[in-house]
Structure formats: C-alpha cells, structure tokens
Amino acid sequence: MEAVDHRNLMFEVRRGRPLPWEPGGLNARKPKRDRVWRHTVYAGVFAIADVRPVLERAFEFTESERELGSGTGDSALLSFAVDDKGRLLSGTATLSGCGWAVGRTLSPGPDDTKWLDGFDAAQDIVRKVALGIGTGKVPVASSDRAERRGRALGLIAGAGARVAIDLATGGLTAIPAVLGVVASPALGQAGAKAVEKVGDAFAKDAAEATKSAIERRRDGKSGDASGPGDTGTPAAAPGKILDVDDLVAITRWLAEELGVAEALQPNSIRVKCVEVKPNEPPSTNEILNSFYVDDLKLVADAAESGDIGVALSDFLRAEDEVGAARRVDVRERPDMVLGALTPGAMPTGRWPAAPDRPLAASQQFAVNDAVDRLMSPQARGVYAVNGPPGTGKTTMLRDLIAAIVVERAGRLATLGSARDAFAGDPLTWPTESGWNRRLYPLRPDLAGFEIVVASANNGAVENVTREVPAEKSIDRATFPGAEYLSGPATLATGVPCWGAVAAVLGNRGNRRHFSDAFWWTDPARPCSGSKPGEEAEPDETPCGLHILLRGLEDGAGERVIWSEAVARFREARTAVDRLARTRTELLAMHTRHAGSDETLEGLKKQVQRCGDLARKLRVERAGLMMSVANAAECARQARVAADAAVDDCRRASDAVDDAKSARDAATATLQGHQSSKPGWWRRLRSWRVYSAWQAQNAELVGEARAAAQRVTDAQAHVSELAGTSRDRAGEADAAKADLSAREKRVSRCDNDIAQADRDMQAAADAVARREDELRAEAELLARARARWPIAIPGSEWTAAPDDVAAMRRRELSAPWMDEEFAAARSRLFLAALDLHWAVSTNEPALMRRNLNAVMDVVRGEVPAGFPAEKALAAWQMLFFVVPVVSTTFASLSRMFAGLGREALGWLFVDEAGQAVPQASIGALWRTQRAVVVGDPRQLEPIVSLPMAGQYKLADHFRVDRAWAPGSTSVQQIADRLNVHGTWLPEPGSGGRTWVGSPLRVHRRCDRLMFEVSNAIAYDHMMVYGASDPAEPDLVDASVWIDVPAGPTGGKWNPEEGRCVRDLLLDIRDRVEQRMHREVQQSNDPPPWSLDEELWREELQRRFAESVFVVSPFRDVVRGLRQTLSNLLPARLERVGTVHVTQGKEAEVVILVLGTSDEQSGSRGWAAGRPNLLNVAATRAKRRLVIVGDHGNWSGLRHFNVLAQHPNLVVERPRIRP
C-alpha cells in the first residue's frame, strides 16, 4: 500500500487531527463536478518486513535462506470504505490474508493440519463487527491511554479506544451475544453461535462501557441497527459517522484477536481519499489481498474434476514433460526459419501498416509459427514469444489480430445473408430497471475468435489496446479509406482513432467508461454516421454506436449491401492468393538458383547417361564385329568340312559299288568255275584236273569272300562317313546360325547406338533450353531483388550461424513480403472488417438490441446468478464488434464472471515476464489458445512476501520451489513449452535459459543503449534497426554525470537531485527551441503558438513526454519528486522507480543511482542481475543520462559494460548559469 503522502491524499490518522470527512478535514476541499469524496481506511498498518521474523521462527530458516530477498512496503490488517460523510459502506470490510496468516502461523502454527483453514469464516466475522461498529450496534469505549497486557496493543493513533458492550442490543456483559446478533442474519443461528466465541476474550472490557453506552442509546445518538442489503453499490451504514475512537477500536480488536499485536505492531491507521462518481462501487480487497485467491480456488476445483483446458494443462506441465529434446534453436537453424516464411505460410490478413515497412523476419516467424500451431478450429495450447525491449511486440500482435479477424471473415463470407450470422432463438433476461433484454447469439462457427489482452498491470495492457485503434497505428497514405467505427473508438479512447479494433476494459470503471463513451454517446449536434470506407471530416462530431445503429434503423445511414461486402472480401482474398502463388513461383526459382537446379542437373545427367550408353554400345559393336568375323570363318570352315565329308561319303559309296561289282564278278567267276566242276568220272580219270579245279575253286572262293568282305567294309565305311557328314553339316548349320545371330546383334547394336545418339542430342537440347530458362529466371530474380531488396532472400540465409554480418542482413529482411503483397494482405483485413460491419448495417435493429444487452453484461449490471450461457453469448457478441479487449489479470475473473473452461478463443499475455504464474491461471483456463509475450531479462514479478517465506510455504505444501511466485513468471513457464526458441546464458550462473520464439530487431534506442542491453542481457542476439532522428537531440550525448556520494547517510543524495533539476531545465529549453523551429517552418501556425497559455501547456506536455527520471530506489524517487515537483509534477508520472517505466519510452532517460559510500549492499542488489539496468537503458530512445558516483558504480557487474562503452561521456556536474 502507499506510504503517507498528503500530496497523494494518503493521510495518517492521529487523535486531535480531523479525519478527512470531519470538519477541517479534506472534505473542506470541493471535489470536481459530478464527483464525491470517498475514503478507504487502512486499519492496523504494519511493515511487510515484520512478517519475515515470524516466518523465520516458524520455519527455522537456514543461514543461506536468511540471505534471500526480503519483502518491502506496508500493508494493513483491515480495509473498508467510508463515504464522504464518514459512514461505513457496508460490505466493503476486507480482512488482510497476510495478517490473518501471520496470526495462524503464530498459533496454531504450521504443524497443525488446519493451519491455514478458516479465512472466509474469519472475514465474515470481521465484516459483521465492522458493520456493528458502523451502525452503533457494537459500541466503543474511548480512552486516551491503553495498558499493554498479554496480546494487547498500546496506543493506536494516539488513542486507547476499545470495543465495548451495548446492553441495548441485547448483549448482557459480553460481546459474544452482540456479535451473534450482528452475524445471525448472514450466517444463521449455527454460524452466529460460532461467531460468539470470537468475543470471549473481550467480555471483561465490557462493564466499563456499559453505562455510557446505555446513555448514548437513550439520548438517540446511536443509529438504527437495520441496514441495507449488500447488493449493487454498497450503501452507507445508517446513523453513524465514524470517528478516531471507532477506527482505533476496530484496529485494536482485530490485532488482538488475530494474535499479531506483538509480532506486527499494527498500531497505525491510514486513510486514502479519492474522488469518484457518486454511484461508483468501492473496492478495497484489491489492496490488501491477492486478486486471484477466489479464482484459483474455482479453477483448482474444476481441475480436480477434470474440467481443465489444453492451454492451462500445457502451462502446468512438469519440467520433464515439456519435450525439451524437440527444441530447435532459431539462431542455429536459419534454414528452418526461412522455411517457415514462405508465401504460402503467411497469414492472409495483415495490419494496415506501411507496406514498405513489413514485419522483420523474427516477427513474421513468430506470427506464422503461432498461426500454424494455433489457428485451426481444433487447435489448443500456448505459444511463447520472447520480446526484448524495442523489438516490436505490439507490432507483431497487430498482425496476429488481423489474421484472426480475417479467419472469422472467411466464415462470414460463406453466409447467404447477414441474418445467417445469428442463431435462431434469442436469449432473454429482465434488468433491474424493468427492461427485458433480448440477445440473439452468434452461430457457433463464428465463436472462438475472441481476443483478450491481459497483463499484471494496467499500463501494459493499455499500451496494446490504446495503440491498436489509434490513427497513428496505420498508414493513412496507403489506405486512405481505412475506417471501422472510428467515431465510437475515438470516444472510447479519447484520441483520434481509425477503427474500433480494441477496447480498454478490465475494472468496472473502465468497462462503464467504455459503455458510456463507445455505445451511448449522443453529441449535441448530428453525428457523421462514421461509414466504413469513407474518411470522417475533421470537424464532424463522433457519436456512439447506439446512435449509429439507431440512425441505420431510421434510414439515416448507408447500409453496406451484403453481397457486395462478401464480393469485396472474396476479391481481396483472391488477390492475396494470386500474389502468394506468384511469390511461391519466385520462391521455387530462388530455390533453384540458391543451389543446383534439379531439372537442369537431371538433364545433364541424362546427356551423360546417353553418351555413356552410346560409347558403351560402340565398344560392344566393335567386339560383336570381331565375333562376326570369327563366326563367318568358322561357318566357312564348317561348310568346307561338311562338303568334304559329303565328298568322302560319295567316294566311299562309289567304293561300295566297286566292291559290289568286284564281289559280283568274283561270285560270278566262282559260280562259273563251280559250274565247271569235274564230275566223278573225270575226277577218277584225272586227279590232277580235279585238284587243279579244287585249287582254283578254293582261290575263287577266297576271292569271292574277300570281295564280299570288301563290300561289307566299304558299306561300313560309307555308314561311318555318312555320320561324319551329318555332323559336319550340323556344325556348318550351327556356325551359320551363330553368324546370323551375331549379325543381328550388330544390327540391334547399331539401332541402339542411333537411339542413344538421338537421346543424347535431345537431352543436350533440353539442357540448352533449361539453361535459357534459368538465365531468364535469374534476370527475373535480379529485377525482383532490385525492386524488393529485403524481400528476396540472399546468401545471408545460407551463411554460418556465427556470421554476424549475415545475421544482421537476415534479421532485417522480410522474406517474400514485398510492398504489393503486404498491401494486398492489409486490404483483405480491411475488407474483413467491412464484412463484419455489414452484419450490423444489414441488421441494425437486431444488433442494437443485442448490444444493449451486451453493455449490461460489460458494465456488470446483470441479475444475480446470471447464467453462464447468456454471459458468454454477450461477450461473444462484443468481440464480434470489437475484436480485442484488454484487462488486468486481477479484473479478469470479475469481468468474465460465469465464463468457464475454454469459453474464449485467444489470450494475449503482454509483459508476461512481470506476471507471477498464479496470476494467469484463470485467464488460461477460460481461453483456448494463449500467445504469451514478454521477456525474463526485463523487470521480474514483484512479490511482497520474502523469498525465504515463499520457499518454506512451497515446501510445506509439497510444491516444487520453482513454482514460488518470486522464482519464475508467466513468461518463463510458457517459454519452456515452445519448440522454437533460443538459449540465453544465465548471468552469473554459467547455466542457460530457454526462451520462446525471439524477436530480434531492436528499433527503439540509440546504439549505446542498444549495445549495452544486447551485451548484458541477450548474448548479442538482437540486431540494430533504429533510424536516425529528424530532430536535434535534447541532450548532446549519453553521459555519466559523476556526482560523489557521501560517506554515510541514506540513498538520497540532494546533489544528484540538483544536478537532475539543472539538466531538466536545459532539456525544457531545447524542447521550446524545437517548438520555435516548428512554428517558423510551418505555413499554417498551430493553435498553441497563438496563445501564451496554450504555448505553456504544449511545452509542458512535450517536455514531460520527452523524459523519464528513474531510480532503483524508492528513497531516491521520493527525493526526486520533491526536488522536481515544479518541473515534473507527480500527476505526469514521469518520475519513479525503474519498474514504472516498463513498456514505456522517452527520448531521454535519466537514471539516478543514489546510495552513500557505505551502502555497497544496495548497489550490489541493483547490479546483481541485468534486468534493472536493461529496462532503464532501453526506455531511452536517444540519450541515457546516469547521475551518480562513478567510482562506486562503474566497477559493478553490468554497470561496468555501460561505463566502458566508448560513446559514453563521463563528466562532473555542470553549474547552470
């Protein structure tokens, strides 16, 4: 909570000093018109640091744990709201969870199984006691002294008042009965009996107040006990104006009942005063307790029953389940990054920014990768983007918004009419004022595109949702007709807007402002109509959307013809698709030219194969020809042999014939001789004749036999020669066939050679043609590269990852995103918005009734127990009109009351490095997809509870210490889940940290700040992309003004303050010089130059916007605010701790270091991690000024990098004339 500061209307209560609502108090000041004073009382203020000793004793801290970080600041045991008259607003009393837990830690202690049970019951009791005091039902005994005894406190705010007993209420001599009476209506009889036990310790204090209490009641000074119900805006408790004694009494009672009087010494009371609208509901719980307790319980109960979505389930995944082995380091794999940046991978929608300033490669990669992983209807999960300072996180998110809007418009374009966008039956409910609301919900396929931007602080979310609709967020020169409900958007934001693409919601005040401005505003003179496609004239008065729709109902506005809006959208999408195809063709050309052309290489290989085949065939033919010659000789020889065998056979046959003739002759001779055989007579007569005959006969018989044998032999020889002849004939035939076959093979080989020659020539001709094509493509690529130098990838994408020059060219490029393609995608987004608006113009009455109902839900003005189905339908309708809304995590559960698991489409978490993981649980549970954007190297989550206490609580509940709020952030938890990211070295530990898809082009700061940040926090991952300013600098160079520290004392050094004051006066002078130059160079003098008062106001505005004065230490900030109060009033919020500047920027940042010589520990804390210096340096666009002791700080870690930078000037303070 805030420190006492009268300028900020935070007062300390003291006896003898009027309370703000008492005569002589703050109420003497008249509040602004239509405002009243409201006061928040913080009873029992204690130092958060006093919690630590309690935890140390309870948990027996080790020595190393005692050195862990400690919480700072103050809190209170109780807060409640008081109206401008000093009457308690019922239902606003809030018990501090911290104070209650300290009491429970003291007794019964952490070893008790019910250690932290019972908070809700305790808070109910406290509220009833507070109400009892506020109504007079619980009286107070006034005293100027207090005797400390037991658990009792001494004087509080200089008073010793105590809770007493009022017999008129029916309580006899003990407070239990009084409390029971007060509690009974809310808690029932059983609850009231339990409440009575709370007051047992105070019975003995009752008697001394009884008499005076009865007298006061008889005199009519106490009010009626009855009070209003706790619905709507809480009403003041009737009849009782609280005084110091009342405040002291409730403080004393609570401190002693909780048992924390001695441990926390909560003996002071503060009152914070604010101006509010009369009916604005108060809230004090946001100050004392966690915003998230109730929502965490809701989600925990749902998770236990399995009612948990994918995004939250992924977020809660254990470290060993995140799939670290799948991680791809984008710094090591530029080829993978380029592969994700193809024309076909680009979302079809793009923000209407300047086409010649597309997203840098890392931004487009993050968009494409997130869309690829999460855009499909069934997709769920978490995607993390690491956004170092000045790298364009909002710019990247704008393109995601455009992609999502176009995706829904694609579904709208399939509908036959605007009425088809709505489901058939309406949802209805009565309002408190008697109206009957009727809402036609969207058809289901148009849901799931809701975009919620959430963060831990208002500044972060408003940075996005205020920038997105603003006129300066688009390129009006290229898109002169860009318009989407600019009038209502301008009314809602208070700055000129081009379109109602986003709205700042969250707390009830923001939501009511949005409803009043965006919906209900009805200007005194007629409104313009604010028609899409037409620029509004500067002098036209904008009006709320309610008035626009009413005008359309009455025929006053121009309706967008549905079929024409659909046709325009389809034409725009066709143009994008056509350009994507042509760039895909360029990509194919680029791929061919980046390496070897596959087609050309294939043709060359074909030429080689054909030539090789022809040569092989010719070698084979030569061999075949030799074999043909050999075969021909063999065939000839075989024929000769066959012919010779035939001749031999013929001659043998002739020999047979001759032998037969000889045989026949011999036989005939024999036969003739035998016929002349002498008879027996002659034989008798002449032996000699017979002997001669016999001898001749024997000779003739032998000759006949020999002749016969010769025939047989000759015949055998003929038979043998006939076989030989047949063999030789076969051999001759085979040789002839072999010769013929070989001759055919030669013929075939000749044909194959001719074909190979033809194929080789055809391939060679194809090679020549392909080379001509490639030359033409190369010329086309060269012309494209000359026309779109950053859009056509070059050799930088194939260079080694450690090639710094190539990395810079690579990161500054925008592959395939030339101006024509970029502009076409932006026009598609504008056509998508036009199609959304066409639904309203074609169904104005239905939309007006719908949005009337929606605004009730937005404002939180719906009946108790409002059905979730109706709440969801209302929010879906709002998101149909306004695609993006923002909220803090703290307000999200109340804003989306009733919405359950995965009810909404998209969650964008901004500045996620500053948010504790627990803060995001409800948001992740209610959404289907989450894009988490942040940076663990900037400011870390602020957790009041000491780190050692967080660790011990985690151990008690058996939770991994890594989930302690001070140990991690939403960003770090989400980073673990990303497949694509990079490793950053962990400062001082030698380890490394995985971060999600990193944005790498820094476009904010001058080189000095960039280089320091890049060195101390980002392992030189970023590349420099800032442009030189058109204006002269307000400070000549970044400088370290060496102001010597004192040897002892506090962190605040008045000399540093005087030095800063002189420097700011110089800066203001230079701002005024710029204004004079602007007037001199202007043909039409600006209005502020014509009036002295307007001049001073403009000077103050420009001067304040140009500078931040920051310090690591609150003590230094307090001194600076006092010293600079006339130059930079607190209301301008330009002086603060480094934490207040995250997400912001200024031309000059002055970092005031402070500390005395002896405070080395404080300096060590500030320099321990790079985060603080990183944030301070990167808020400065042009100049960083360090004010502090150079000797004390320049040798410290991280600060030494800054001190050694060659462009940093070190000088002594100058004396301003």
mmCIF file of C-alpha atoms in Angstrom, residues 207-378:
data_model
loop_
_atom_site.group_PDB
_atom_site.id
_atom_site.type_symbol
_atom_site.label_atom_id
_atom_site.label_comp_id
_atom_site.label_asym_id
_atom_site.label_seq_id
_atom_site.Cartn_x
_atom_site.Cartn_y
_atom_site.Cartn_z
ATOM 1 C CA ALA A 207 -18.513 -3.420 32.023
ATOM 2 C CA GLU A 208 -16.706 -0.108 31.978
ATOM 3 C CA ALA A 209 -18.526 0.932 28.790
ATOM 4 C CA THR A 210 -21.990 -0.355 29.577
ATOM 5 C CA LYS A 211 -23.321 2.640 31.395
ATOM 6 C CA SER A 212 -22.186 5.215 28.845
ATOM 7 C CA ALA A 213 -23.442 3.044 26.018
ATOM 8 C CA ILE A 214 -26.940 2.872 27.516
ATOM 9 C CA GLU A 215 -26.951 6.610 27.999
ATOM 10 C CA ARG A 216 -25.949 7.236 24.407
ATOM 11 C CA ARG A 217 -28.673 4.959 23.123
ATOM 12 C CA ARG A 218 -31.285 6.686 25.298
ATOM 13 C CA ASP A 219 -30.115 10.056 24.002
ATOM 14 C CA GLY A 220 -30.678 8.808 20.454
ATOM 15 C CA LYS A 221 -27.058 9.216 19.454
ATOM 16 C CA SER A 222 -26.751 5.683 18.098
ATOM 17 C CA GLY A 223 -28.341 4.769 14.821
ATOM 18 C CA ASP A 224 -30.839 2.153 13.884
ATOM 19 C CA ALA A 225 -29.370 -1.340 13.715
ATOM 20 C CA SER A 226 -31.069 -2.205 10.492
ATOM 21 C CA GLY A 227 -29.102 -1.631 7.290
ATOM 22 C CA PRO A 228 -29.307 -2.040 3.548
ATOM 23 C CA GLY A 229 -28.627 -5.282 1.766
ATOM 24 C CA ASP A 230 -25.220 -5.904 0.230
ATOM 25 C CA THR A 231 -26.269 -5.652 -3.392
ATOM 26 C CA GLY A 232 -25.245 -3.218 -6.070
ATOM 27 C CA THR A 233 -23.275 -0.247 -4.822
ATOM 28 C CA PRO A 234 -22.895 -0.693 -1.045
ATOM 29 C CA ALA A 235 -24.874 1.799 0.965
ATOM 30 C CA ALA A 236 -23.577 3.697 3.957
ATOM 31 C CA ALA A 237 -24.380 2.232 7.347
ATOM 32 C CA PRO A 238 -27.149 4.481 8.683
ATOM 33 C CA GLY A 239 -26.811 6.907 11.532
ATOM 34 C CA LYS A 240 -23.152 6.528 12.476
ATOM 35 C CA ILE A 241 -20.305 8.823 11.470
ATOM 36 C CA LEU A 242 -17.046 7.113 12.310
ATOM 37 C CA ASP A 243 -14.531 8.897 14.486
ATOM 38 C CA VAL A 244 -10.964 8.174 15.563
ATOM 39 C CA ASP A 245 -12.132 6.063 18.501
ATOM 40 C CA ASP A 246 -14.148 3.837 16.170
ATOM 41 C CA LEU A 247 -11.164 3.288 13.917
ATOM 42 C CA VAL A 248 -8.848 2.636 16.830
ATOM 43 C CA ALA A 249 -11.290 0.229 18.445
ATOM 44 C CA ILE A 250 -11.721 -1.975 15.399
ATOM 45 C CA THR A 251 -7.960 -1.962 14.857
ATOM 46 C CA ARG A 252 -7.236 -2.964 18.443
ATOM 47 C CA TRP A 253 -9.906 -5.648 18.475
ATOM 48 C CA LEU A 254 -8.672 -7.203 15.261
ATOM 49 C CA ALA A 255 -4.956 -7.077 16.100
ATOM 50 C CA GLU A 256 -5.505 -8.713 19.449
ATOM 51 C CA GLU A 257 -7.994 -11.262 18.172
ATOM 52 C CA LEU A 258 -5.645 -12.316 15.369
ATOM 53 C CA GLY A 259 -2.821 -12.510 17.874
ATOM 54 C CA VAL A 260 -0.479 -10.310 15.825
ATOM 55 C CA ALA A 261 -0.290 -7.259 18.057
ATOM 56 C CA GLU A 262 3.200 -8.002 19.303
ATOM 57 C CA ALA A 263 4.594 -9.549 16.113
ATOM 58 C CA LEU A 264 3.444 -6.922 13.602
ATOM 59 C CA GLN A 265 2.863 -3.866 15.811
ATOM 60 C CA PRO A 266 -0.082 -2.757 13.636
ATOM 61 C CA ASN A 267 -0.577 0.442 15.616
ATOM 62 C CA SER A 268 -1.238 2.993 12.899
ATOM 63 C CA ILE A 269 -4.167 3.807 10.661
ATOM 64 C CA ARG A 270 -4.173 5.448 7.239
ATOM 65 C CA VAL A 271 -6.904 6.896 5.086
ATOM 66 C CA LYS A 272 -6.717 7.187 1.319
ATOM 67 C CA CYS A 273 -9.030 9.757 -0.277
ATOM 68 C CA VAL A 274 -10.211 9.719 -3.863
ATOM 69 C CA GLU A 275 -12.797 11.496 -5.982
ATOM 70 C CA VAL A 276 -15.361 9.159 -7.517
ATOM 71 C CA LYS A 277 -18.690 9.237 -9.232
ATOM 72 C CA PRO A 278 -21.493 9.089 -6.667
ATOM 73 C CA ASN A 279 -22.570 5.565 -7.607
ATOM 74 C CA GLU A 280 -19.170 4.071 -8.342
ATOM 75 C CA PRO A 281 -18.761 0.829 -6.392
ATOM 76 C CA PRO A 282 -15.866 0.747 -3.930
ATOM 77 C CA SER A 283 -13.239 -1.945 -3.752
ATOM 78 C CA THR A 284 -10.651 -2.424 -1.048
ATOM 79 C CA ASN A 285 -9.835 -6.114 -1.367
ATOM 80 C CA GLU A 286 -7.546 -5.344 -4.307
ATOM 81 C CA ILE A 287 -5.188 -3.518 -1.981
ATOM 82 C CA LEU A 288 -4.811 -5.987 0.886
ATOM 83 C CA ASN A 289 -5.200 -9.438 -0.605
ATOM 84 C CA SER A 290 -4.283 -11.367 -3.666
ATOM 85 C CA PHE A 291 -6.561 -10.646 -6.591
ATOM 86 C CA TYR A 292 -6.553 -14.276 -7.524
ATOM 87 C CA VAL A 293 -7.467 -16.357 -4.475
ATOM 88 C CA ASP A 294 -11.113 -16.936 -5.355
ATOM 89 C CA ASP A 295 -10.349 -17.604 -8.996
ATOM 90 C CA LEU A 296 -7.554 -20.026 -8.153
ATOM 91 C CA LYS A 297 -9.941 -21.940 -5.933
ATOM 92 C CA LEU A 298 -12.524 -22.044 -8.718
ATOM 93 C CA VAL A 299 -10.002 -23.391 -11.211
ATOM 94 C CA ALA A 300 -8.490 -25.814 -8.719
ATOM 95 C CA ASP A 301 -11.910 -27.302 -8.018
ATOM 96 C CA ALA A 302 -12.582 -27.556 -11.745
ATOM 97 C CA ALA A 303 -9.210 -29.182 -12.367
ATOM 98 C CA GLU A 304 -9.856 -31.787 -9.688
ATOM 99 C CA SER A 305 -12.925 -32.875 -11.616
ATOM 100 C CA GLY A 306 -11.041 -32.947 -14.922
ATOM 101 C CA ASP A 307 -12.548 -29.683 -16.160
ATOM 102 C CA ILE A 308 -9.256 -28.205 -17.380
ATOM 103 C CA GLY A 309 -8.411 -26.974 -20.845
ATOM 104 C CA VAL A 310 -5.409 -27.721 -23.022
ATOM 105 C CA ALA A 311 -3.782 -24.300 -22.641
ATOM 106 C CA LEU A 312 -3.802 -24.449 -18.852
ATOM 107 C CA SER A 313 -2.870 -28.119 -18.843
ATOM 108 C CA ASP A 314 0.134 -27.382 -21.038
ATOM 109 C CA PHE A 315 1.099 -24.400 -18.890
ATOM 110 C CA LEU A 316 1.122 -26.563 -15.751
ATOM 111 C CA ARG A 317 3.109 -29.347 -17.370
ATOM 112 C CA ALA A 318 6.014 -30.657 -15.290
ATOM 113 C CA GLU A 319 9.539 -29.869 -16.441
ATOM 114 C CA ASP A 320 10.221 -33.447 -17.523
ATOM 115 C CA GLU A 321 7.107 -33.417 -19.736
ATOM 116 C CA VAL A 322 7.794 -30.327 -21.836
ATOM 117 C CA GLY A 323 9.619 -32.186 -24.613
ATOM 118 C CA ALA A 324 12.946 -30.376 -24.382
ATOM 119 C CA ALA A 325 14.506 -32.798 -26.865
ATOM 120 C CA ARG A 326 12.303 -31.382 -29.633
ATOM 121 C CA ARG A 327 13.592 -27.833 -29.248
ATOM 122 C CA VAL A 328 15.028 -26.091 -32.285
ATOM 123 C CA ASP A 329 17.313 -23.092 -31.741
ATOM 124 C CA VAL A 330 16.315 -20.480 -34.303
ATOM 125 C CA ARG A 331 19.733 -18.851 -34.083
ATOM 126 C CA GLU A 332 21.379 -22.108 -35.109
ATOM 127 C CA ARG A 333 18.829 -23.018 -37.801
ATOM 128 C CA PRO A 334 18.162 -20.056 -40.112
ATOM 129 C CA ASP A 335 17.170 -22.551 -42.798
ATOM 130 C CA MET A 336 14.272 -23.678 -40.632
ATOM 131 C CA VAL A 337 13.223 -20.065 -40.053
ATOM 132 C CA LEU A 338 13.293 -19.326 -43.792
ATOM 133 C CA GLY A 339 11.257 -22.451 -44.430
ATOM 134 C CA ALA A 340 8.510 -21.022 -42.183
ATOM 135 C CA LEU A 341 8.449 -17.714 -44.082
ATOM 136 C CA THR A 342 7.257 -18.987 -47.445
ATOM 137 C CA PRO A 343 4.500 -17.026 -49.208
ATOM 138 C CA GLY A 344 2.050 -19.824 -48.583
ATOM 139 C CA ALA A 345 2.811 -19.781 -44.855
ATOM 140 C CA MET A 346 1.878 -16.104 -44.462
ATOM 141 C CA PRO A 347 -1.488 -15.385 -42.831
ATOM 142 C CA THR A 348 -3.727 -13.817 -45.432
ATOM 143 C CA GLY A 349 -4.526 -10.832 -43.213
ATOM 144 C CA ARG A 350 -2.075 -8.094 -42.262
ATOM 145 C CA TRP A 351 -2.335 -4.905 -40.254
ATOM 146 C CA PRO A 352 -2.730 -1.796 -42.481
ATOM 147 C CA ALA A 353 0.755 -0.533 -41.674
ATOM 148 C CA ALA A 354 3.073 0.948 -44.298
ATOM 149 C CA PRO A 355 3.654 -1.760 -46.929
ATOM 150 C CA ASP A 356 7.302 -0.749 -47.223
ATOM 151 C CA ARG A 357 7.773 -1.493 -43.519
ATOM 152 C CA PRO A 358 6.829 -5.167 -43.154
ATOM 153 C CA LEU A 359 7.483 -7.237 -40.094
ATOM 154 C CA ALA A 360 11.101 -8.215 -39.601
ATOM 155 C CA ALA A 361 11.959 -11.851 -40.173
ATOM 156 C CA SER A 362 11.750 -12.824 -36.493
ATOM 157 C CA GLN A 363 8.413 -11.030 -36.046
ATOM 158 C CA GLN A 364 6.912 -12.710 -39.101
ATOM 159 C CA PHE A 365 8.275 -16.073 -37.993
ATOM 160 C CA ALA A 366 6.553 -15.689 -34.622
ATOM 161 C CA VAL A 367 3.268 -14.768 -36.302
ATOM 162 C CA ASN A 368 3.463 -17.599 -38.838
ATOM 163 C CA ASP A 369 4.504 -20.184 -36.261
ATOM 164 C CA ALA A 370 1.766 -19.165 -33.831
ATOM 165 C CA VAL A 371 -0.873 -19.236 -36.574
ATOM 166 C CA ASP A 372 0.380 -22.590 -37.821
ATOM 167 C CA ARG A 373 0.143 -24.094 -34.352
ATOM 168 C CA LEU A 374 -2.998 -22.451 -33.012
ATOM 169 C CA MET A 375 -5.304 -21.151 -35.767
ATOM 170 C CA SER A 376 -7.157 -24.298 -36.751
ATOM 171 C CA PRO A 377 -10.550 -24.749 -35.040
ATOM 172 C CA GLN A 378 -9.363 -27.798 -33.108
#
